[in-house]
Amino acid sequence: MTGLDPVIHAATRLRIVAALNALEPGDKVAFSALQKMLGLTVGNLSVHLTKLEAAGYLTIDKTFEGRKPATYAGLTAQGRAAFEQYLTDLKALLGETP
Amino acid sequence: MTDNPAAHQTAAEPPPGQPPSDPQPPEHHPPDPEPDLDPRLAMDLSREAAARGAALGSGVGRLDLATWGLIWLIGYGTLWIAAPDSAGEGPPAWAFVVFFGLLGLGVAVSAIAGAKHGGQLVGPSSQAGMLYGFSWAVAFAVGMSTAGIIVGRYDLSGAVVGVIYNFLAALITGSLYMAGSAVFKDPPMFWTGVVMVGLAPIGALVGLPTGYLVMALVGGGLMLGGFALETWRSRRAAQPRPSPRRRPT
């Protein structure tokens, strides 16, 4: 047991959170852009976004652009704080300076 | 907000006959099998994904640097090659057709890339990027049209006209690069702007056609160098880091 946050410590969710954390706070990325950026299937991305949203780490906004629906996802302040803590814990495990 | 994205989609049904813009998740989809995640792999995955996210968040900066670097290099290079050696005469009309054609191409590329990128990201940085893009259009439109009024009103010679337009292009480009460094929190962008602003007095001092060569090589070269630097930084950030050496016990 590593003691790392189990919500984040899964390959796909870690990649999602790390990518979203690199954006400016308040920024949200389109579902299709996130899918393409990380090379994930629609279903797999959707499942992991749902888990992150349930943990309060992420918000999902559904909207219409013209007549087309669009979905955007972005990290919450809680999600950013959790990821920072996760990185601190990870670096400690690896013996890196936080 | 519910926990199931499929439920969100049901609540936001597209109009009849309208294809959705985003792929729709299936109702019940089991997650794909996840690999075992040791700490080193986790750190590598995190850095790789963060670099991808940062590339998306940085907008079309790299594309703009490459596009405008080439346009300055080829456009001003064409004016320099075509210009007669004698001072007081400007380049022939065909050289200006090439130059302004390239400028138009650059504006089109930047606008299309900006619009495409704008559809991928929403939020504060997207708004800032849009306003920054507008500031380029307004500054160049007002600056160059004002120069045109001055040139027409005072019947200036061809050499003076060329110096004025070069001075303005360097000043506006450099100033907007410096301002952009604050918008995008990018210190190298500030120093790029400083050099570009520095081209304004240099171009005026050396006169034409040498000023065209300075704009092509220093201005265009600087932007292409910035493109190479950003590409290197992006690739380096995405690379896995070597494991630290274990201390002997």
Coordinates of C-alpha atoms in Angstrom, one line a residue:
Chain A
M1 CA 0.0 0.0 0.0
T2 CA 1.6 3.3 -1.1
G3 CA -0.6 5.7 0.9
L4 CA -1.3 7.7 -2.3
D5 CA -4.7 9.1 -3.0
P6 CA -6.6 6.1 -4.5
V7 CA -8.9 8.4 -6.5
I8 CA -5.9 9.8 -8.4
H9 CA -3.6 6.8 -8.2
A10 CA -4.8 5.0 -11.3
A11 CA -3.1 5.5 -14.7
T12 CA -6.0 7.0 -16.6
R13 CA -7.3 9.2 -13.8
L14 CA -3.7 10.4 -13.0
R15 CA -3.2 11.4 -16.6
I16 CA -6.5 13.2 -16.7
V17 CA -5.8 15.2 -13.5
A18 CA -2.2 16.0 -14.4
A19 CA -3.3 17.3 -17.8
L20 CA -6.2 19.4 -16.4
N21 CA -3.9 20.7 -13.6
A22 CA -1.6 22.1 -16.2
L23 CA -4.3 24.5 -17.4
E24 CA -5.0 27.8 -15.7
P25 CA -7.4 27.6 -12.7
G26 CA -10.9 28.0 -14.0
D27 CA -10.1 26.7 -17.5
K28 CA -12.1 23.8 -18.8
V29 CA -11.3 21.6 -21.8
A30 CA -13.7 20.0 -24.3
F31 CA -14.5 16.3 -23.8
S32 CA -13.4 15.6 -27.4
A33 CA -10.1 17.5 -27.0
L34 CA -9.3 15.7 -23.7
Q35 CA -10.1 12.4 -25.4
K36 CA -7.8 13.1 -28.3
M37 CA -5.1 14.6 -26.1
L38 CA -4.9 11.5 -23.9
G39 CA -5.8 8.9 -26.5
L40 CA -8.7 7.4 -24.5
T41 CA -11.9 5.8 -25.6
V42 CA -15.2 7.7 -25.1
G43 CA -16.4 5.2 -22.6
N44 CA -13.2 4.9 -20.6
L45 CA -12.8 8.7 -20.3
S46 CA -16.4 9.0 -19.3
V47 CA -16.1 6.4 -16.5
H48 CA -13.0 8.1 -15.0
L49 CA -14.4 11.6 -15.3
T50 CA -17.4 10.4 -13.4
K51 CA -15.3 9.0 -10.6
L52 CA -13.3 12.2 -10.3
E53 CA -16.5 14.2 -10.3
A54 CA -18.0 12.1 -7.6
A55 CA -14.8 12.8 -5.5
G56 CA -15.3 16.5 -6.0
Y57 CA -12.1 16.8 -7.9
L58 CA -13.7 17.8 -11.2
T59 CA -16.7 19.6 -12.6
I60 CA -18.4 18.6 -15.9
D61 CA -20.4 21.3 -17.7
K62 CA -22.8 20.4 -20.5
T63 CA -23.8 23.3 -22.8
F64 CA -24.9 24.0 -26.3
E65 CA -22.7 25.8 -28.8
G66 CA -25.2 26.9 -31.4
R67 CA -27.4 23.8 -31.9
K68 CA -24.6 21.3 -30.9
P69 CA -24.1 20.0 -27.4
A70 CA -20.7 20.4 -25.9
T71 CA -19.1 19.0 -22.7
Y72 CA -16.3 20.6 -20.8
A73 CA -14.3 19.3 -17.8
G74 CA -12.1 21.2 -15.4
L75 CA -10.5 20.6 -12.0
T76 CA -12.0 22.1 -8.9
A77 CA -9.9 23.8 -6.2
Q78 CA -10.3 20.6 -4.2
G79 CA -9.0 18.6 -7.1
R80 CA -6.0 20.9 -7.6
A81 CA -5.1 20.6 -3.9
A82 CA -5.5 16.8 -3.9
F83 CA -3.2 16.6 -6.9
E84 CA -0.6 18.8 -5.3
Q85 CA -0.7 16.6 -2.2
Y86 CA -0.5 13.5 -4.4
L87 CA 2.6 14.9 -6.1
T88 CA 4.2 15.7 -2.8
D89 CA 3.5 12.2 -1.5
L90 CA 4.8 10.7 -4.8
K91 CA 8.0 12.6 -4.7
A92 CA 8.5 11.6 -1.1
L93 CA 8.2 7.9 -2.1
L94 CA 10.7 8.4 -4.9
G95 CA 13.1 10.3 -2.7
E96 CA 12.8 13.4 -4.8
T97 CA 12.9 16.9 -3.2
P98 CA 9.3 18.2 -3.2
Chain B
M1 CA -25.0 17.6 -11.2
T2 CA -25.4 13.9 -11.2
D3 CA -22.6 11.3 -11.2
N4 CA -23.5 9.8 -14.5
P5 CA -22.4 11.7 -17.6
A6 CA -25.0 9.7 -19.6
A7 CA -27.6 11.2 -17.4
H8 CA -26.3 14.7 -18.2
Q9 CA -26.6 14.0 -21.8
T10 CA -30.1 12.8 -21.5
A11 CA -30.9 16.1 -19.8
A12 CA -29.3 18.0 -22.7
E13 CA -30.7 16.2 -25.8
P14 CA -29.6 17.6 -29.1
P15 CA -32.3 18.9 -31.4
P16 CA -33.8 16.2 -33.7
G17 CA -31.6 15.4 -36.6
Q18 CA -28.6 17.3 -35.2
P19 CA -25.4 15.3 -34.7
P20 CA -23.8 15.8 -31.3
S21 CA -20.4 17.7 -31.3
D22 CA -19.0 15.5 -28.6
P23 CA -18.8 11.7 -28.5
Q24 CA -21.5 10.3 -26.3
P25 CA -20.6 7.9 -23.5
P26 CA -22.5 4.6 -23.3
E27 CA -24.9 4.0 -20.5
H28 CA -23.0 1.4 -18.7
H29 CA -19.3 1.1 -19.6
P30 CA -16.9 -0.8 -17.4
P31 CA -13.5 0.9 -17.1
D32 CA -10.7 -0.5 -19.2
P33 CA -8.1 -2.6 -17.3
E34 CA -5.5 -0.4 -15.6
P35 CA -1.8 -1.3 -15.4
D36 CA -0.1 -1.6 -12.1
L37 CA 1.1 1.8 -11.2
D38 CA 4.4 2.0 -9.4
P39 CA 5.6 5.4 -8.2
R40 CA 8.2 5.9 -10.9
L41 CA 5.6 5.1 -13.6
A42 CA 3.1 7.3 -11.9
M43 CA 5.6 10.3 -12.0
D44 CA 6.4 9.7 -15.7
L45 CA 2.7 9.5 -16.6
S46 CA 2.0 12.6 -14.7
R47 CA 4.8 14.6 -16.3
E48 CA 3.8 13.4 -19.8
A49 CA 0.2 14.3 -19.3
A50 CA 1.0 17.7 -17.7
A51 CA 3.1 18.5 -20.8
R52 CA 0.2 17.7 -23.0
G53 CA -2.1 19.8 -20.9
A54 CA 0.3 22.7 -20.9
A55 CA 0.6 22.5 -24.7
L56 CA -3.1 22.8 -25.0
G57 CA -3.2 25.7 -22.5
S58 CA -0.5 27.6 -24.3
G59 CA -2.8 28.2 -27.2
V60 CA -1.4 28.6 -30.7
G61 CA 1.8 30.2 -29.5
R62 CA 4.1 27.8 -31.2
L63 CA 2.2 27.8 -34.5
D64 CA 2.1 31.6 -34.5
L65 CA 5.9 31.8 -33.9
A66 CA 6.6 29.4 -36.8
T67 CA 4.1 31.1 -39.1
W68 CA 5.2 34.7 -38.4
G69 CA 8.9 33.8 -38.3
L70 CA 8.7 32.4 -41.8
I71 CA 6.6 35.3 -43.0
W72 CA 9.1 37.9 -41.7
L73 CA 12.0 35.9 -43.0
I74 CA 10.6 35.4 -46.5
G75 CA 8.6 38.7 -46.7
Y76 CA 11.2 41.1 -45.6
G77 CA 13.8 39.0 -47.3
T78 CA 11.9 39.5 -50.6
L79 CA 11.8 43.2 -50.1
W80 CA 15.5 43.3 -49.4
I81 CA 16.4 41.2 -52.5
A82 CA 14.1 43.2 -54.8
A83 CA 15.1 46.6 -53.5
P84 CA 17.5 48.6 -55.7
D85 CA 20.8 49.5 -54.1
S86 CA 20.3 53.3 -54.5
A87 CA 18.7 55.0 -51.5
G88 CA 15.5 56.8 -52.1
E89 CA 13.9 54.1 -54.3
G90 CA 11.7 51.5 -52.8
P91 CA 11.3 47.8 -53.9
P92 CA 9.2 47.2 -57.0
A93 CA 5.5 46.6 -56.8
W94 CA 5.7 42.8 -57.2
A95 CA 7.8 42.6 -54.0
F96 CA 5.1 44.4 -52.0
V97 CA 2.5 42.1 -53.5
V98 CA 4.4 39.1 -52.2
F99 CA 5.0 40.8 -48.8
F100 CA 1.3 41.8 -48.2
G101 CA 0.1 38.4 -49.6
L102 CA 2.2 36.7 -47.0
L103 CA 0.9 39.0 -44.3
G104 CA -2.7 38.1 -45.3
L105 CA -1.8 34.4 -45.3
G106 CA -0.4 34.8 -41.8
V107 CA -3.5 36.6 -40.5
A108 CA -5.7 33.8 -42.0
V109 CA -3.6 31.1 -40.4
S110 CA -3.6 32.8 -37.0
A111 CA -7.4 33.4 -37.1
I112 CA -8.3 29.9 -38.2
A113 CA -5.9 28.3 -35.6
G114 CA -7.3 30.7 -32.9
A115 CA -10.9 29.8 -33.7
K116 CA -10.1 26.1 -33.7
H117 CA -8.3 26.3 -30.4
G118 CA -11.0 28.4 -28.9
G119 CA -13.5 25.5 -29.3
Q120 CA -11.3 23.2 -27.2
L121 CA -10.9 25.4 -24.1
V122 CA -13.1 27.7 -22.2
G123 CA -12.3 29.9 -19.2
P124 CA -10.0 32.8 -18.2
S125 CA -7.1 31.9 -20.4
S126 CA -9.3 31.5 -23.4
Q127 CA -10.8 34.9 -22.9
A128 CA -7.3 36.4 -22.3
G129 CA -6.1 34.8 -25.5
M130 CA -9.0 36.1 -27.5
L131 CA -8.5 39.7 -26.2
Y132 CA -4.8 39.4 -26.9
G133 CA -5.6 38.4 -30.5
F134 CA -7.9 41.4 -30.9
S135 CA -5.2 43.7 -29.6
W136 CA -2.9 42.6 -32.5
A137 CA -5.6 43.3 -35.0
V138 CA -6.5 46.7 -33.5
A139 CA -2.8 47.8 -33.0
F140 CA -1.8 47.0 -36.6
A141 CA -4.9 48.3 -38.2
V142 CA -4.7 51.7 -36.4
G143 CA -0.9 51.9 -36.6
M144 CA -0.6 51.2 -40.3
S145 CA -3.6 53.2 -41.3
T146 CA -2.3 56.2 -39.3
A147 CA 1.1 55.8 -41.0
G148 CA -0.7 55.8 -44.4
I149 CA -2.5 59.1 -43.5
I150 CA 0.9 60.7 -42.5
V151 CA 2.6 59.4 -45.7
G152 CA -0.2 60.7 -47.9
R153 CA -0.5 64.1 -46.2
Y154 CA 3.1 65.0 -46.1
D155 CA 4.1 63.4 -49.5
L156 CA 7.1 61.6 -48.0
S157 CA 9.8 59.9 -50.2
G158 CA 9.8 56.1 -50.7
A159 CA 12.8 55.6 -48.4
V160 CA 11.2 57.5 -45.5
V161 CA 7.9 55.6 -46.1
G162 CA 9.7 52.3 -45.8
V163 CA 11.5 53.3 -42.7
I164 CA 8.3 54.4 -41.0
Y165 CA 6.4 51.2 -41.8
N166 CA 9.4 49.1 -40.6
F167 CA 9.7 51.1 -37.4
L168 CA 6.0 50.7 -36.7
A169 CA 5.9 47.0 -37.4
A170 CA 8.9 46.4 -35.0
L171 CA 7.4 48.7 -32.3
I172 CA 3.9 47.1 -32.3
T173 CA 5.2 43.6 -32.6
G174 CA 7.7 44.0 -29.8
S175 CA 5.3 45.8 -27.5
L176 CA 2.6 43.1 -27.9
Y177 CA 5.2 40.4 -27.3
M178 CA 6.2 42.1 -24.0
A179 CA 2.5 42.5 -23.0
G180 CA 1.9 38.9 -24.0
S181 CA 4.6 37.7 -21.6
A182 CA 2.4 39.0 -18.8
V183 CA -0.8 37.5 -20.1
F184 CA 0.8 34.0 -20.7
K185 CA 3.3 34.2 -17.8
D186 CA 6.1 33.5 -20.3
P187 CA 9.4 35.4 -19.5
P188 CA 11.2 34.4 -22.7
M189 CA 8.3 36.1 -24.6
F190 CA 9.2 39.4 -22.8
W191 CA 12.8 39.3 -23.9
T192 CA 11.7 38.4 -27.5
G193 CA 9.6 41.6 -27.3
V194 CA 12.6 43.6 -26.1
V195 CA 14.7 42.6 -29.1
M196 CA 11.8 43.3 -31.5
V197 CA 11.3 46.8 -30.1
G198 CA 15.1 47.2 -30.4
L199 CA 14.7 46.7 -34.1
A200 CA 12.7 49.9 -34.4
P201 CA 15.6 52.3 -33.9
I202 CA 18.1 50.0 -35.5
G203 CA 16.0 49.8 -38.7
A204 CA 15.7 53.6 -38.7
L205 CA 19.5 54.1 -38.2
V206 CA 20.6 51.7 -40.9
G207 CA 18.0 52.9 -43.4
L208 CA 16.8 50.9 -46.4
P209 CA 17.3 48.4 -47.9
T210 CA 19.5 47.1 -45.1
G211 CA 16.6 47.6 -42.7
Y212 CA 14.6 45.0 -44.6
L213 CA 17.5 42.5 -44.1
V214 CA 17.7 43.3 -40.4
M215 CA 13.9 42.7 -40.0
A216 CA 14.1 39.4 -42.0
L217 CA 17.1 37.9 -40.2
V218 CA 16.8 39.3 -36.6
G219 CA 13.0 39.5 -36.4
G220 CA 12.2 36.4 -38.4
G221 CA 15.1 34.5 -37.0
L222 CA 14.1 35.4 -33.4
M223 CA 10.6 34.1 -33.9
L224 CA 11.8 30.9 -35.5
G225 CA 14.3 30.5 -32.7
G226 CA 11.4 30.9 -30.2
F227 CA 9.5 28.2 -32.0
A228 CA 12.5 25.8 -31.8
L229 CA 12.9 26.7 -28.1
E230 CA 9.2 26.1 -27.3
T231 CA 9.3 22.8 -29.2
W232 CA 12.3 21.6 -27.3
R233 CA 10.8 22.7 -23.9
S234 CA 7.6 20.9 -24.7
R235 CA 9.3 17.7 -25.7
R236 CA 11.7 17.8 -22.7
A237 CA 8.8 18.3 -20.3
A238 CA 7.1 15.2 -21.7
Q239 CA 10.1 12.9 -21.3
P240 CA 10.4 10.5 -18.4
R241 CA 13.1 11.5 -15.9
P242 CA 15.9 9.1 -14.8
S243 CA 15.4 7.5 -11.4
P244 CA 17.4 9.1 -8.6
R245 CA 20.3 7.0 -7.4
R246 CA 19.6 5.0 -4.3
R247 CA 21.7 5.9 -1.3
P248 CA 24.0 3.1 -0.2
T249 CA 22.8 1.5 3.0

